[in-house]
XYZ file of C-alpha atoms in Angstrom:
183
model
C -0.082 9.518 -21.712
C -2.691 8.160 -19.031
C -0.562 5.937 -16.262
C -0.571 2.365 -17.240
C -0.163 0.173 -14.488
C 1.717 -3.254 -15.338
C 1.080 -5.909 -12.864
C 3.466 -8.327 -14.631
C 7.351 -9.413 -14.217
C 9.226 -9.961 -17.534
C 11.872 -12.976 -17.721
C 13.832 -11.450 -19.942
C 14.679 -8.185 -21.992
C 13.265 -9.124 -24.728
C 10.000 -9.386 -22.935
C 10.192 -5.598 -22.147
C 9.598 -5.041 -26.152
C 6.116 -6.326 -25.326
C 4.967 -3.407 -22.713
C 6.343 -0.915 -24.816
C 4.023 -2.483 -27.395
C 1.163 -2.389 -24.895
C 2.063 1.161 -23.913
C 1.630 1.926 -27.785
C -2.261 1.015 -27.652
C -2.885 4.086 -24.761
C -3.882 7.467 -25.526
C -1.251 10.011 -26.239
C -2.597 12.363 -23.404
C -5.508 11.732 -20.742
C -8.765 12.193 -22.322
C -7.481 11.379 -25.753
C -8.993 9.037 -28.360
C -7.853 5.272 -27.765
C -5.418 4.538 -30.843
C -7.299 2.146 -33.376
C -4.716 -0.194 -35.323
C -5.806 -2.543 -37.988
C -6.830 -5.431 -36.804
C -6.150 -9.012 -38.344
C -9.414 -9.948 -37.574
C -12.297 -8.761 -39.361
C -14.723 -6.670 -37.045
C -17.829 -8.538 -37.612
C -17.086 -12.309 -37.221
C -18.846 -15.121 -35.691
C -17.534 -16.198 -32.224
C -17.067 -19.708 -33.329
C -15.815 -21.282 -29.617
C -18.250 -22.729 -28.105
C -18.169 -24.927 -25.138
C -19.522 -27.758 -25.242
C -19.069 -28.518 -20.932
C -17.877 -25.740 -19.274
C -16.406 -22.412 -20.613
C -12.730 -21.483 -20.921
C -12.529 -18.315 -20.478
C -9.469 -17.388 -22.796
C -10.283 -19.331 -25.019
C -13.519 -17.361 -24.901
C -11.764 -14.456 -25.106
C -8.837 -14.721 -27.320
C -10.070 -18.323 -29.554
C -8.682 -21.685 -29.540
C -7.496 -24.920 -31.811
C -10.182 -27.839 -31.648
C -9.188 -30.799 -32.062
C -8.467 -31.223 -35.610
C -6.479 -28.501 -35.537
C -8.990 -25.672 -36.698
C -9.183 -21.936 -34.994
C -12.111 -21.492 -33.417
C -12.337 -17.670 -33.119
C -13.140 -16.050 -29.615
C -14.611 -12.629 -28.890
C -11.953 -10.608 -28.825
C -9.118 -10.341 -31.953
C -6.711 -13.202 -32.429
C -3.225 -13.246 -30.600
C -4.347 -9.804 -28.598
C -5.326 -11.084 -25.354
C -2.383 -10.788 -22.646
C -3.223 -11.857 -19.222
C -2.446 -10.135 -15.941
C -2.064 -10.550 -12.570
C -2.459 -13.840 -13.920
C -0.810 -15.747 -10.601
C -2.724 -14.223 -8.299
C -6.471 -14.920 -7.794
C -7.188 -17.262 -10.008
C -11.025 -17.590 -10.189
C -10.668 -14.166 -12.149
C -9.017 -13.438 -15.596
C -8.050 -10.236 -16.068
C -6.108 -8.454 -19.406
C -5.983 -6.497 -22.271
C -7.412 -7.198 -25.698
C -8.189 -5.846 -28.924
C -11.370 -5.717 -30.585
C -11.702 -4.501 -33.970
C -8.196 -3.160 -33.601
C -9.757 -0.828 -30.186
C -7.777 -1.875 -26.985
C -9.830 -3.022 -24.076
C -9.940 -4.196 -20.786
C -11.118 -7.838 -19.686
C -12.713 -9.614 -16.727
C -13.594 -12.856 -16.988
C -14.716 -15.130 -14.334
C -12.634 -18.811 -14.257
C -15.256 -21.851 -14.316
C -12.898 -24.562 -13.290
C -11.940 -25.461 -9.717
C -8.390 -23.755 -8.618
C -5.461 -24.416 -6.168
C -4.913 -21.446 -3.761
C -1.498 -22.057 -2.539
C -0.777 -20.694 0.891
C 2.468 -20.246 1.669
C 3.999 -21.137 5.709
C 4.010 -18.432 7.867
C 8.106 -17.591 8.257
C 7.046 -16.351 11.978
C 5.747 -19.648 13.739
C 7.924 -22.428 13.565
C 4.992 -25.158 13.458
C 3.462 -23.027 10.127
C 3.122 -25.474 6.790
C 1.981 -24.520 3.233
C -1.611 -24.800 2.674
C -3.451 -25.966 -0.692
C -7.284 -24.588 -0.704
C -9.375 -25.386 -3.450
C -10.976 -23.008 -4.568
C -14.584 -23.146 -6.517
C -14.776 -21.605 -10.198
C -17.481 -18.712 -10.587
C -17.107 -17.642 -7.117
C -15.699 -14.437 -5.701
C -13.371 -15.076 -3.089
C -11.782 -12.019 -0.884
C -8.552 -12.115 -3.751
C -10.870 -12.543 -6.734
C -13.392 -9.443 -5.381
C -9.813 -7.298 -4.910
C -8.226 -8.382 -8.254
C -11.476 -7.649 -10.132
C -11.375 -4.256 -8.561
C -7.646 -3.582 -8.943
C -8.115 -4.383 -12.597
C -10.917 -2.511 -12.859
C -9.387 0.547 -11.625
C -6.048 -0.092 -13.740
C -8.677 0.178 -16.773
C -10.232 3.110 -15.805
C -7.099 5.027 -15.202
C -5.934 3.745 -18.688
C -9.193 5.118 -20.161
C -9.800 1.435 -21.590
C -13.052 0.033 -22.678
C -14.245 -2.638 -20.310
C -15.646 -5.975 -20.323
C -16.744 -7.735 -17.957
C -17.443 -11.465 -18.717
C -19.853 -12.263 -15.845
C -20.600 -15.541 -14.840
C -20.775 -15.703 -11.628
C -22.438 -17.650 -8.897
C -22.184 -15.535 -6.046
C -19.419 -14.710 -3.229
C -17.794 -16.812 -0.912
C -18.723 -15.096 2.863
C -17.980 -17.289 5.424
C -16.221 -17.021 8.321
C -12.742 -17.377 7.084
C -13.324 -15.243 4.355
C -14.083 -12.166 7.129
C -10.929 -12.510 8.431
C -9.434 -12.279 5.292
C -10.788 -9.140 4.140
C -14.118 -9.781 1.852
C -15.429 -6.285 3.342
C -12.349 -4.318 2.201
């Protein structure tokens, strides 16, 4: 089996279940075919989410309820999309799906304003927590190395990727030198 890197911490033992699940949808060997389950969803379906202000991306990818209570479908098969390295750089989604029943890898770029949460430096004494905001469709120094962590994961996993781009370009100020844009 290809490595499969899991960038996640369970809170239980039941939640371990779940990655052997995942570890289910990878090749048997590298360079073998992806295995295709059945899906629930039908193949060909409308994406029926549509925003109507500003996208969400999960429910973009994996569907929502509106707001009488009716599933609005997203582009990838219902209940398939698990998140990942989901605390971390949060003006990028990243995770697996199914699509058709074929497990892929997602990127998806977060629309909303975040909270980056800095925490005090242990080392100085006069060091506080921070709170940046952080603007939605821009790559930050964390967003640009999550993207390409999780785009490496995939490719060592020999998923199928998507890349939901929707970007408005990269943050490149000072600051953002000294905290590693051009690694």
């Amino acid at each position: 089996m290809p490595p499969m890197e899991l960038s996640s911490t369970v809170s239980d033992d039941l939640e371990v279940f779940f990655y052997f699940e995942m570890a289910e949808l990878h090749p048997s060997h590298v360079g073998g075919m992806l295995p295709i389950v059945k899906p629930l969803d039908p193949p060909e379906r409308p994406v029926e989410y549509f925003p109507e202000n500003s996208c969400d991306p999960r429910a973009a990818i994996c569907g929502t309820l509106d707001g009488n209570g009716r599933w609005l479908g997203g582009i990838f098969d219902k209940d398939s999309f698990v998140e990942t390295l989901d605390g971390w750089a949060r003006t990028v989604v990243t995770g697996r799906a199914k699509l058709g029943g074929i497990p892929v890898g997602i990127v998806a770029v977060e629309t909303q304003t975040v909270m980056q949460i800095i925490p005090a430096d242990p080392g100085q004494l006069d060091s506080h927590e921070r709170v940046v905001p952080q603007a939605g469709q821009v790559w930050f120094p964390d967003s640009a190395t999550k993207t390409a962590q999780a785009i490496l994961d995939f490719n060592r996993e020999e998923l199928p990727l998507f890349v939901l781009a929707n970007w408005r370009g990269f943050s490149g100020g000072q600051r953002d030198l000294f905290e590693g844009i051009l690694q």
